[in-house]
Coordinates of C-alpha atoms and ligand atoms in Angstrom, one line a residue:
X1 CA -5.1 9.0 20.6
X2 CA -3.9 11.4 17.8
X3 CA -2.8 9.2 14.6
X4 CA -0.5 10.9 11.9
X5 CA -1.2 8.1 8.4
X6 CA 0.7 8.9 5.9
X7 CA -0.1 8.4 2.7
X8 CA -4.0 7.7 3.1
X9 CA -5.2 9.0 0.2
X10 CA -3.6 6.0 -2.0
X11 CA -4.2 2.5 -2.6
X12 CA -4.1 0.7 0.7
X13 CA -3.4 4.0 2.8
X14 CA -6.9 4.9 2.4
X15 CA -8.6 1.3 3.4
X16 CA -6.7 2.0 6.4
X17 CA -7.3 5.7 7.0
X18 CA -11.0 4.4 6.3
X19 CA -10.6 1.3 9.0
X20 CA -9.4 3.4 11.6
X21 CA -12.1 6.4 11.4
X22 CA -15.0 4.1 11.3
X23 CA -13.6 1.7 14.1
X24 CA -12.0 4.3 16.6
X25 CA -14.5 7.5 17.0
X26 CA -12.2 8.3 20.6
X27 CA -9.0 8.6 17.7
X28 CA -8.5 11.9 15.8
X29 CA -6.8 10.3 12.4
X30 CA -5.2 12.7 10.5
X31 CA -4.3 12.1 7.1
X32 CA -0.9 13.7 5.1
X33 CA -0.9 13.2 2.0
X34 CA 1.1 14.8 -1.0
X35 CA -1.4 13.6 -3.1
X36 CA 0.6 12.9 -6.4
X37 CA -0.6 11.1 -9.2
X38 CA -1.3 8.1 -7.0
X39 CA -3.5 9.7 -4.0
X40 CA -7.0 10.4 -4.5
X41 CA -9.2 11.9 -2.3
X42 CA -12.1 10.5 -3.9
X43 CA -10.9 6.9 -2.2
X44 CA -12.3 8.3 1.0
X45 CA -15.0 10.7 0.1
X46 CA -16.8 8.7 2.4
X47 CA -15.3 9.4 5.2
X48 CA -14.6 13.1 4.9
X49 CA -17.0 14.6 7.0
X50 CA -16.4 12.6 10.0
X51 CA -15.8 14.6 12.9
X52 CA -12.2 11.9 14.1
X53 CA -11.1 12.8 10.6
X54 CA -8.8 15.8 9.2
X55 CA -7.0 16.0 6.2
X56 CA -3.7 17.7 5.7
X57 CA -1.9 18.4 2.5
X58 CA 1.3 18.4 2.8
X59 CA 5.0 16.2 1.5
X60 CA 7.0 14.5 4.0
X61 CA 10.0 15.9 2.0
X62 CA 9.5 18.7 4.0
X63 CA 11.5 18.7 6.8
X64 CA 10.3 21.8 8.7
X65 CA 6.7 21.5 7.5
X66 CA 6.5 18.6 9.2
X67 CA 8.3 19.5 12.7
X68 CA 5.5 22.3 12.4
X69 CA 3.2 19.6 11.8
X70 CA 4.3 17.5 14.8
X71 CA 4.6 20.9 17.4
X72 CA 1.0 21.7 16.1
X73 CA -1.1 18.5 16.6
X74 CA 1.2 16.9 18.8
X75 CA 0.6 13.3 17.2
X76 CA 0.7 10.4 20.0
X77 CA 1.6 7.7 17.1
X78 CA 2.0 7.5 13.4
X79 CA 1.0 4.9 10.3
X80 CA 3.3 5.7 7.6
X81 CA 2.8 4.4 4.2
X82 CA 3.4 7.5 2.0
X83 CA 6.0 6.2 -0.7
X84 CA 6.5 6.0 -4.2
X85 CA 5.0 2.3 -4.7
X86 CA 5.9 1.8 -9.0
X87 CA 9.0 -0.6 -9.6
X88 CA 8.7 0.7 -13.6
X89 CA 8.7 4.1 -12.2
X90 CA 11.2 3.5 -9.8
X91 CA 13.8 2.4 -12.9
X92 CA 13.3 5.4 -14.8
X93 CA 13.7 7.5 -11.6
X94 CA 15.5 6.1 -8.8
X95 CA 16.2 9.4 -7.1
X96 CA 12.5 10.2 -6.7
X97 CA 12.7 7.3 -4.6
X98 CA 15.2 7.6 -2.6
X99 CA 13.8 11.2 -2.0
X100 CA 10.6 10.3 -0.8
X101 CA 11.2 6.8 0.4
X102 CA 14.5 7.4 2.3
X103 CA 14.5 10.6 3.1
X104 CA 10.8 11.3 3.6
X105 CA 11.0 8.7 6.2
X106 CA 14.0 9.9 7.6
X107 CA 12.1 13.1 8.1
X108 CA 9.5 11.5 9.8
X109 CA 11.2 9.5 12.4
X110 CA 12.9 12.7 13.5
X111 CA 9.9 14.8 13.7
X112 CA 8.3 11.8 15.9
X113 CA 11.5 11.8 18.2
X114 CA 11.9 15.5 18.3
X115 CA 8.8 15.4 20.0
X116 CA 8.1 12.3 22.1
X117 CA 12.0 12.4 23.5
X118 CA 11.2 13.4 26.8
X119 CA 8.2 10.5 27.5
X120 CA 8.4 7.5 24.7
X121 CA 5.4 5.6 26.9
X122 CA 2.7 5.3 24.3
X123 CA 4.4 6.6 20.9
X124 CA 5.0 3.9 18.6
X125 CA 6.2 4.8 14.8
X126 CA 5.0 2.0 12.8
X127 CA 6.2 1.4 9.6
X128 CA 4.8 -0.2 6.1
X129 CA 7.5 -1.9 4.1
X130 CA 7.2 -4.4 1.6
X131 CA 8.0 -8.5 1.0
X132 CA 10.5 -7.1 -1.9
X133 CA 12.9 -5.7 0.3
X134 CA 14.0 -9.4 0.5
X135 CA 14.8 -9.7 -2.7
X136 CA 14.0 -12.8 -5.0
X137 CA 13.3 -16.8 -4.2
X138 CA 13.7 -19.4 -6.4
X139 CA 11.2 -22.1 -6.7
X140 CA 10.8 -23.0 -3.2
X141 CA 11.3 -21.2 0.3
X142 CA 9.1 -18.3 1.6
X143 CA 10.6 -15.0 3.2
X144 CA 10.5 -15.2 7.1
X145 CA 11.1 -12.1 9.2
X146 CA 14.7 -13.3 9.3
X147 CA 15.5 -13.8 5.7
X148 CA 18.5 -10.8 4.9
X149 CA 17.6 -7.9 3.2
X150 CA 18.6 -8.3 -0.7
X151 CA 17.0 -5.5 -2.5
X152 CA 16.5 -5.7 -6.6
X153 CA 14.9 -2.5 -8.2
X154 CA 15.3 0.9 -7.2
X155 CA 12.1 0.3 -5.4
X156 CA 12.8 -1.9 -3.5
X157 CA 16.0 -0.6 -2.3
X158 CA 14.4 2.4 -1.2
X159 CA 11.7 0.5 1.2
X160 CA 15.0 -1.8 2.8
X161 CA 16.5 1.8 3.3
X162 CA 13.7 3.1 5.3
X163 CA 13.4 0.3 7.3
X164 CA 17.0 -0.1 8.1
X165 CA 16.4 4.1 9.1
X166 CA 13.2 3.0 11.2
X167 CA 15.2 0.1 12.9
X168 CA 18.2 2.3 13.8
X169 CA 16.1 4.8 15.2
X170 CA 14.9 2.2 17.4
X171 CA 18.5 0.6 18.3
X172 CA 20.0 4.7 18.9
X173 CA 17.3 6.6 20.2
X174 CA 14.8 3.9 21.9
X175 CA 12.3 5.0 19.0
X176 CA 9.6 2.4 19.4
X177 CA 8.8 1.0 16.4
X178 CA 6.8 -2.1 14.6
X179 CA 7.9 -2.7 10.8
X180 CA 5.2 -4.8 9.1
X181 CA 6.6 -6.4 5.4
X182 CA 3.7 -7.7 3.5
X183 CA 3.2 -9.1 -0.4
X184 CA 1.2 -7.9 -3.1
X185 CA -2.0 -5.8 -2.3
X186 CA -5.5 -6.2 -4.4
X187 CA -8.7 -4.7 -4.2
X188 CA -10.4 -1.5 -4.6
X189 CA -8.6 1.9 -4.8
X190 CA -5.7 0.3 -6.9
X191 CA -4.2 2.9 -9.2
X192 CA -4.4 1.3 -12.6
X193 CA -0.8 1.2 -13.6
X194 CA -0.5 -2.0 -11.6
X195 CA -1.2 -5.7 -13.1
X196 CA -4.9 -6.0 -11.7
X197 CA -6.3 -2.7 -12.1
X198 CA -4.5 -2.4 -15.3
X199 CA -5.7 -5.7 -17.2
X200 CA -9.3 -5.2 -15.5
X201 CA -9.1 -2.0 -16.9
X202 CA -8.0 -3.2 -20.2
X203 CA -10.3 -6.3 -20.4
X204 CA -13.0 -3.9 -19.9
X205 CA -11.6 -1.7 -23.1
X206 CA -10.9 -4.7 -25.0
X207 CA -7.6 -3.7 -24.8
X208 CA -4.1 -6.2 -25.4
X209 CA -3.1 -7.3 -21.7
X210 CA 1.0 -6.7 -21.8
X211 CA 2.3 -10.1 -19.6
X212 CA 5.9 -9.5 -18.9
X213 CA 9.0 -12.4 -20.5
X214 CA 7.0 -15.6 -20.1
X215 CA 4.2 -15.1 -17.5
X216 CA 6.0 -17.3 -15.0
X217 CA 6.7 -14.5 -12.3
X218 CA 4.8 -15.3 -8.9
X219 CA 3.5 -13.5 -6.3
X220 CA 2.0 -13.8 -3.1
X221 CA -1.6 -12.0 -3.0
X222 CA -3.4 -10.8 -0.5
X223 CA -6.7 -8.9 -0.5
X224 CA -6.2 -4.7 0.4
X225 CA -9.2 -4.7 3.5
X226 CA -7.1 -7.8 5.2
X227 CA -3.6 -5.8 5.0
X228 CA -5.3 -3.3 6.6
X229 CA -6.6 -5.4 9.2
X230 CA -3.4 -6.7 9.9
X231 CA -1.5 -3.3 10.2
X232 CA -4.9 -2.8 12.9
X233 CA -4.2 -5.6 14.9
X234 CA 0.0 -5.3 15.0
X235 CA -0.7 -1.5 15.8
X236 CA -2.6 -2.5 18.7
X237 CA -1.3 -5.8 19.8
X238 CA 2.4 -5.9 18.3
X239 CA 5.0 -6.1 20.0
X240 CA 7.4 -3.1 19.8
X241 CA 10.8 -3.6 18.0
X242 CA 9.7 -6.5 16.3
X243 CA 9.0 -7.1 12.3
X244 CA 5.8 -9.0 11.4
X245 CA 5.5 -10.6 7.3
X246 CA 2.1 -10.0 6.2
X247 CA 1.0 -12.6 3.1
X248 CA -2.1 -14.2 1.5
X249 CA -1.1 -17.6 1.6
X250 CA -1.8 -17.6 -2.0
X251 CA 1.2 -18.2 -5.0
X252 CA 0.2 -17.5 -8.7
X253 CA 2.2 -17.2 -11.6
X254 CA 1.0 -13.8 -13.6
X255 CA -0.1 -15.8 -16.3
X256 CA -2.2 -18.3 -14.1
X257 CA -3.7 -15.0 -12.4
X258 CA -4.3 -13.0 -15.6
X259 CA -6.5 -16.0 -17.0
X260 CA -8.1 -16.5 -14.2
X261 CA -9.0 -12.9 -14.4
X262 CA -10.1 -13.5 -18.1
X263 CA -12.2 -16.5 -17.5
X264 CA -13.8 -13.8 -14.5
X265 CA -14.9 -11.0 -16.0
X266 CA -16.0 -13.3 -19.5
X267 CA -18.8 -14.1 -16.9
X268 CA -19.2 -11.2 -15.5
X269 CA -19.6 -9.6 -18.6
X270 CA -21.3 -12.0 -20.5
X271 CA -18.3 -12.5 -23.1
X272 CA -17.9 -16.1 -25.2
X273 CA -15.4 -18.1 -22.8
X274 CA -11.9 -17.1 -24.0
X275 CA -12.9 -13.9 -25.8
X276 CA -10.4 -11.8 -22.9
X277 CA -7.7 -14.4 -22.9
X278 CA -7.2 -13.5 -27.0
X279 CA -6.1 -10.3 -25.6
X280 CA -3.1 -11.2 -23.4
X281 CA 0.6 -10.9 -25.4
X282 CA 4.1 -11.4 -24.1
X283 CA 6.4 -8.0 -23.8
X284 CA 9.8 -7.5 -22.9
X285 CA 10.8 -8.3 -19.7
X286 CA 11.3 -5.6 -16.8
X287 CA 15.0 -5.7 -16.0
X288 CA 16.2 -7.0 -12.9
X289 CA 12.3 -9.1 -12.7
X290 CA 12.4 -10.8 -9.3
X291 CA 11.1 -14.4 -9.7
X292 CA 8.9 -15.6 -7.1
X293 CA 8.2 -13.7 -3.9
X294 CA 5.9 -15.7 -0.9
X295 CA 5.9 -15.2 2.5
X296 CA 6.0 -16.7 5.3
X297 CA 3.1 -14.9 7.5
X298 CA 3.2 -17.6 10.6
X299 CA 4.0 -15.0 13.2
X300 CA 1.2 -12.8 12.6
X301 CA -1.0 -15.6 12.8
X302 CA 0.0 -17.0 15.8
X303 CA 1.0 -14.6 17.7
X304 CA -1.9 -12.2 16.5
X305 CA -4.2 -14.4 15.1
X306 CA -4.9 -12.9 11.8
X307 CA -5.7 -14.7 8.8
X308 CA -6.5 -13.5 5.1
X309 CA -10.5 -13.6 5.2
X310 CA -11.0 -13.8 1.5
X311 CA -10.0 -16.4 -0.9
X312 CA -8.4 -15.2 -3.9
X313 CA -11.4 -16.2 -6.4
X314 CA -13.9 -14.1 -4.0
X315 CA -11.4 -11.0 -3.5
X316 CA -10.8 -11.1 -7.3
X317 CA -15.0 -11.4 -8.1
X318 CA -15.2 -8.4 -5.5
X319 CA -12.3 -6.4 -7.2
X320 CA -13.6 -6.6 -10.6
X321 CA -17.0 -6.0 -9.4
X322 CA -15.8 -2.8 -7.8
X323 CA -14.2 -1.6 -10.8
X324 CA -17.3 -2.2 -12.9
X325 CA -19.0 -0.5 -10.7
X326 CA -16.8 2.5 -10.0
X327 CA -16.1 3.3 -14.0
X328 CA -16.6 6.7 -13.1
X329 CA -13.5 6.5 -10.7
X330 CA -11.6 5.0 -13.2
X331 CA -12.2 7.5 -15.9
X332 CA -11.3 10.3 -13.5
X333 CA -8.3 8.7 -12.2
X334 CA -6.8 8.0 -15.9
X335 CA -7.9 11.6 -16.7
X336 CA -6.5 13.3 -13.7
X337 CA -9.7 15.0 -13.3
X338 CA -9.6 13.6 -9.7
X339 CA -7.3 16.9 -9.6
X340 CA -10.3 18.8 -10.5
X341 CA -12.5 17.2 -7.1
X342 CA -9.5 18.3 -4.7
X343 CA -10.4 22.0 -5.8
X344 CA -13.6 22.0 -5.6
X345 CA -13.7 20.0 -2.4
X346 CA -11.2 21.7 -0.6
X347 CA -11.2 25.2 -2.9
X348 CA -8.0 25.4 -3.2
X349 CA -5.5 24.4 -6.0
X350 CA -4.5 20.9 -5.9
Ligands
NAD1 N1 0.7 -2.0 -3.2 C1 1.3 -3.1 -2.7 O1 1.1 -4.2 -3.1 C2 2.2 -3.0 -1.4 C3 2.6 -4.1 -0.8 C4 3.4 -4.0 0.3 C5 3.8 -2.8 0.9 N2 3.3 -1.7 0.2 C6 3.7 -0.4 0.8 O2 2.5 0.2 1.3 C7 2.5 1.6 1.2 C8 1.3 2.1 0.4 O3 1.4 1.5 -0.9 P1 0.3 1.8 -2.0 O4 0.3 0.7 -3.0 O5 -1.0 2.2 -1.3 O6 0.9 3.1 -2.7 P2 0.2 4.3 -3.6 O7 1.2 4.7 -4.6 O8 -1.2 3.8 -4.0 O9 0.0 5.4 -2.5 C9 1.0 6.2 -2.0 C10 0.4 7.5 -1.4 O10 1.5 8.2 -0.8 C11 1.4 9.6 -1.2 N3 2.7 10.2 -1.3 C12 3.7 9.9 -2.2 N4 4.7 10.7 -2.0 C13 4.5 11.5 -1.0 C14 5.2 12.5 -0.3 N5 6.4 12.8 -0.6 N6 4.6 13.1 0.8 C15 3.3 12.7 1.2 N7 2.6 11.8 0.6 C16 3.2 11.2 -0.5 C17 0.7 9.5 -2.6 O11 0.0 10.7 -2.9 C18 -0.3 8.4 -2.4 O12 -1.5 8.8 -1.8 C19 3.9 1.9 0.5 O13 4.8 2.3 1.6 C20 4.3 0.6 -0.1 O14 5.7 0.5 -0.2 C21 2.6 -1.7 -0.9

């Protein structure tokens, strides 16, 4: 099997691109990957030299790049998570979304058709979408695959749009397809702009920890290695057509989580008790904030059997623990000297 991922070099493309190497050696995976300020081909160093690995630089943007891409390696399925991922980023440029979201996606499903027309037996486009497509809850309720789409931030929007896209190609050209919608990814790899990485990062620096309007937003989290077993199992053993919610079972307001995270790394780090919480302060709130988000991951359970394998407490140890003992990654990654390792690696400019 020749696998196209999309987007391995970031956050939880690369536990998958990683996943898939190490537990397939018959698969070639190749991995395209723009590499913007998010991918980082130091996430996967490890994996480089494996002989069921390529790399291919290269922006799904590009329409006739990737028809060239498709005609050349003549990919038998694809794993797409290349996206702009930033909800702040995504309100200060919507249109970068929609161009890589939307229409990178876009490009995608018609390179995949273009070739597999004549024989779909075997292809299957799956898709990575997210649990905000769905919008916002109130205090109670989870998102099933059946909750209607209602899209909040730019972001958002973007992801419904390319699932609607993946879906239609389905319904119009027998495209087959699996769409997996999961909730907040933590864990290794995480570009520190988001909360974890970020107030780890900052907690470290004994820096102030910004906690958006009152700290009461929830989300649903879920450690990065068990999304990535889940989008291994409903590659394999989904069913085609169908939408599968991906969650951790596991609600917490930001504030709940970020002293948690405090009390954490006090320990790990040998602080007084309380010494990181000093740090957090209240800022003003992100417009259009979405409340609570949960999901309701039954179907993947039962009908797959997957389950989160990590409590929260033990993902979070083994997060923070990673960071502290991957400072090096994080200074390159906030220096962009990560840049400077795609040169040398691949000798070319980045
Ligand atoms: N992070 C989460 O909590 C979460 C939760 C649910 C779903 N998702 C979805 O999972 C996917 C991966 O998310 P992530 O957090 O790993 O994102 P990320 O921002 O860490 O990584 C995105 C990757 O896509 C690449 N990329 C961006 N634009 C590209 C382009 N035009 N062409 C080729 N490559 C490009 C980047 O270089 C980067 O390596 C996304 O589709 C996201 O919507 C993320």
């Amino acid at each position: 099997m020749k696998i196209l991922i999309t987007g391995g070099a970031g956050f939880i493309g690369s536990h998958v691109v990683r996943r898939m190497v190490k537990r397939y050696p018959n698969y070639h995976i190749y991995n395209l990957d723009a590499l913007t300020y998010a991918g980082n081909l130091e996430n996967i160093k490890d994996i480089e030299s494996f002989k069921n690995y390529t790399f291919i630089k290269g922006d799904i943007t590009n329409a006739e790049f990737l028809n060239s891409l498709f005609l050349k390696y003549k990919f038998s399925s694809v794993i797409h998570l290349a996206a702009e991922s930033h909800v702040d980023r995504s309100i200060i440029d919507p249109l970068a979304f929609v161009k890589t979201n939307v229409i990178g996606t876009v490009n995608l499903l018609n390179a995949s058709k273009e070739l597999w027309k004549d024989d779909f037996t075997n292809k299957l486009f799956y898709h990575v979408s997210t649990d905000e497509v769905y919008g916002s809850l109130e205090n109670c309720g989870l998102f099933t695959e059946n909750t209607s789409y209602k899209p909040n931030s730019p972001y958002a929007a973007s992801k419904a749009s390319s699932d609607h896209f993946v879906r239609a190609y389905g319904e119009t050209y027998n495209l087959p397809f699996i769409i997996s919608n999961c909730s907040n990814n933590y864990g290794p790899n995480h570009f520190p702009e988001k909360l974890i990485p970020l107030f780890i990062n900052n907690i470290i620096n004994k820096k102030s920890l910004p906690v958006y309007g009152d700290g009461n937003y929830t989300r649903d989290w879920l450690y990065v290695e068990d999304h990535a077993k889940a989008i291994d199992l409903a590659f394999h053993k989904g069913k085609t057509g169908e939408t599968y919610n991906i969650g951790g079972f596991n609600e917490w307001k930001n504030i709940d989580l970020v002293k948690l995270l405090c009390k954490q790394m006090d320990t790990i780090l040998n602080r007084p008790g309380g010494e990181s919480k000093k740090l957090i302060t209240f800022v003003k709130d992100r417009p259009g904030h979405d409340l609570r988000y949960a999901i309701d991951a039954t179907k993947i359970n039962e009908e797959l059997d997957w389950k989160p394998s990590v409590t929260f407490e033990e993902g979070l140890l083994k997060t923070i623990n990673w960071y502290l003992e991957n400072q090096e990654w994080l200074k390159n990654v906030t220096s962009g000297s990560y840049v400077e390792y795609y040169s040398k690696m691949y000798n070319q400019k980045a």
